[in-house]
XYZ file of C-alpha atoms in Angstrom:
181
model
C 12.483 26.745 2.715
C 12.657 22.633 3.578
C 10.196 20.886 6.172
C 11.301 17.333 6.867
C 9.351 15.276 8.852
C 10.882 12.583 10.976
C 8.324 9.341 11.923
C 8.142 7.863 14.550
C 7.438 4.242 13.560
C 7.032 2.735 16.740
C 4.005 5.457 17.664
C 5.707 5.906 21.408
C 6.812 9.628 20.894
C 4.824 12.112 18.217
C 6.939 12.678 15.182
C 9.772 15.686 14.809
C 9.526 18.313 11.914
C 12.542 20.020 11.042
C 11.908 23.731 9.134
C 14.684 25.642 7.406
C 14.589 28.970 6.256
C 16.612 31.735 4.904
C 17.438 34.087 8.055
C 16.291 37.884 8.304
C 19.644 39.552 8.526
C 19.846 42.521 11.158
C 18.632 45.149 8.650
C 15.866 43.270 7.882
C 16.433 41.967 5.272
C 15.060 38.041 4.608
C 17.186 35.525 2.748
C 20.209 38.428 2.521
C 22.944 36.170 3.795
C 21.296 33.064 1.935
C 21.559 34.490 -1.214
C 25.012 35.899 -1.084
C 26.279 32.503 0.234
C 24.125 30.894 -2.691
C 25.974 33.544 -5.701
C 29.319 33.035 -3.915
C 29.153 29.110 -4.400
C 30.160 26.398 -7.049
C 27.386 25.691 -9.045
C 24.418 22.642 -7.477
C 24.465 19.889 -10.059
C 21.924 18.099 -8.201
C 18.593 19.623 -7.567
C 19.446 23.866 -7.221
C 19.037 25.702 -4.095
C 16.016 23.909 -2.616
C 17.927 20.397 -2.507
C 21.301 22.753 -1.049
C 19.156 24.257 1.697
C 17.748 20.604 2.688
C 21.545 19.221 2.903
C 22.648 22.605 4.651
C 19.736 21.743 7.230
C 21.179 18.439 7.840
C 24.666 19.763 8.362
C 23.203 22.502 10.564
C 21.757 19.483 13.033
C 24.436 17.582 12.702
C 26.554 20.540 13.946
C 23.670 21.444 17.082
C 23.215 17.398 17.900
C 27.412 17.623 18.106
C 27.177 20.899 20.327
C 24.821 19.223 22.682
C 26.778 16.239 22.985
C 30.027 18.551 23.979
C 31.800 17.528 20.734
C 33.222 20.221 18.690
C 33.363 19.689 14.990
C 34.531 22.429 12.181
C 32.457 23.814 9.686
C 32.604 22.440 5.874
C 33.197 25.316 3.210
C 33.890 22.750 0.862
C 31.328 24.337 -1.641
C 32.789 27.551 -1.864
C 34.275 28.674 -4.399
C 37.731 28.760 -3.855
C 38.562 32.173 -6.385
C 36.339 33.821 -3.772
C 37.310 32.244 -0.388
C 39.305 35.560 0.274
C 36.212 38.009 -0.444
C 33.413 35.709 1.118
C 33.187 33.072 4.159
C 29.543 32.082 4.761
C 28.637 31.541 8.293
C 27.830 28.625 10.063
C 24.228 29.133 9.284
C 24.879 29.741 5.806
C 22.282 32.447 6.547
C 19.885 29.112 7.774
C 17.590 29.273 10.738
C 16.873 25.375 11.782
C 13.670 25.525 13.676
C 12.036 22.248 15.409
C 8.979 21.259 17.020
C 8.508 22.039 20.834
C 8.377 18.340 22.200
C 5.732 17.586 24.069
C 5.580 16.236 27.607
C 3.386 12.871 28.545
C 0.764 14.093 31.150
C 0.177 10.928 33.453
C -3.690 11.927 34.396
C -4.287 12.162 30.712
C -2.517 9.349 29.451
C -1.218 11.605 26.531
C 1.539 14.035 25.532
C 0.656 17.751 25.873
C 1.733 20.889 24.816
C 0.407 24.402 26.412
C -1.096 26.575 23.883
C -2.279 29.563 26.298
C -5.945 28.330 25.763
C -5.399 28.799 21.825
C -6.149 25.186 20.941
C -9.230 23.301 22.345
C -8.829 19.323 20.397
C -6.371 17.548 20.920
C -4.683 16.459 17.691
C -1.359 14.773 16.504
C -1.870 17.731 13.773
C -1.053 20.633 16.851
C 2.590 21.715 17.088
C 4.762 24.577 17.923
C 7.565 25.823 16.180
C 10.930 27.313 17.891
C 14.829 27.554 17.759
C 16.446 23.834 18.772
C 18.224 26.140 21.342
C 15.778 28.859 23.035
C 12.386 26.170 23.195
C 10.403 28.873 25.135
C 10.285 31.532 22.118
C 7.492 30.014 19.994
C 7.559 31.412 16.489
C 4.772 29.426 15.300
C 1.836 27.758 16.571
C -1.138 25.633 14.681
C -3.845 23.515 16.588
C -6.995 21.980 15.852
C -10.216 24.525 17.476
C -12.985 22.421 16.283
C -14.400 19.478 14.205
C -12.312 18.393 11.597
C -11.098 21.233 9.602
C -11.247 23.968 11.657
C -7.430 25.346 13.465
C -6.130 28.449 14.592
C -2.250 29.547 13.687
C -0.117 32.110 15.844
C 3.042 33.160 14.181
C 5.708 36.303 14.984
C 9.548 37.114 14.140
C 11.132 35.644 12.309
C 8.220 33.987 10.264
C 6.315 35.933 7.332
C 2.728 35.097 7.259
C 3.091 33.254 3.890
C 6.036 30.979 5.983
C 4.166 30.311 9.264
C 0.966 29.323 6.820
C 2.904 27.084 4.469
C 4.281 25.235 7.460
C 1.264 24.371 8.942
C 0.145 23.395 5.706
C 2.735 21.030 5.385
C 1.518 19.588 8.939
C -1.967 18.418 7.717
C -0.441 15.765 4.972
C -1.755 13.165 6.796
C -0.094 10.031 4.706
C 3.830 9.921 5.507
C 5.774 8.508 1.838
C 8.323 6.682 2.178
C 11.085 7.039 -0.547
């Protein structure tokens, strides 16, 4: 999988993480269409299948940002392999699901932005997030919030996230220092 995180340099709005992972197909089977698209392609001269998933993510937003701005744009198949175009045409996913960060909303009494964690989370932290689909916000796949203290948070996860997923995720959330470059 790939977890971006997007600052927010100005510190007016929290930041945005982007998570891609390989898709459970309908059988149940995780990473199934990933892989075939991944054996049906030219070869990755730069970086394998980790640094192709991260540029697939980008062309997957790029494609949603496009939908939500009514503008219609065609999928690139560039990579594939053109011997097996005929037997194999990866979807627009390439078996990808783009997840993002519920947004928050700014609560006026509180001065702050808030997110409703059904009484799961009890400190308020820019560490707390949930996870869902850029398109259906009120299915939350994953959710991680401070309880207590310092180093104490809780994590919710369901379909489509595996427990190692959902806790390498919010793993990835506690980095505190942001690198640049």
């Amino acid at each position: 999988g790939a977890i971006t995180y997007t600052a927010n340099l100005l510190g007016s709005r929290p930041r945005i993480m982007d998570v891609c992972i390989p898709r459970v197909s309908p059988d149940g089977v995780p990473g199934a269409e990933w892989m075939k698209y991944l054996d049906n392609c030219l070869p990755d001269v730069e970086g394998g299948a980790g640094n192709r998933m991260l540029n697939h993510l980008k062309q997957i937003q790029q494609r949603l940002e496009n939908e939500e701005h009514g503008v219609v744009t065609r999928s690139n198949q560039g990579e594939v392999d053109v011997n097996n175009i005929e037997d194999y045409s990866p979807p627009d996913d390439f078996g990808l699901l783009a997840l993002q960060n519920r947004p928050p909303w700014w609560n006026i009494e509180l001065g702050s932005f808030v997110l409703n964690f059904g009484g799961r989370v009890s400190v308020a932290s820019v560490k707390n997030f949930q996870l869902c689909d850029r398109v259906d916000q009120d299915y939350i796949m994953l959710q991680f919030g401070r309880i207590q203290g310092r180093h104490s948070f809780t994590m919710d996860f369901q379909h489509p996230l595996t427990a190692v997923q959902a806790f390498a995720i919010a793993i990835s959330s506690l980095q505190s220092k942001i690198s640049f470059g």
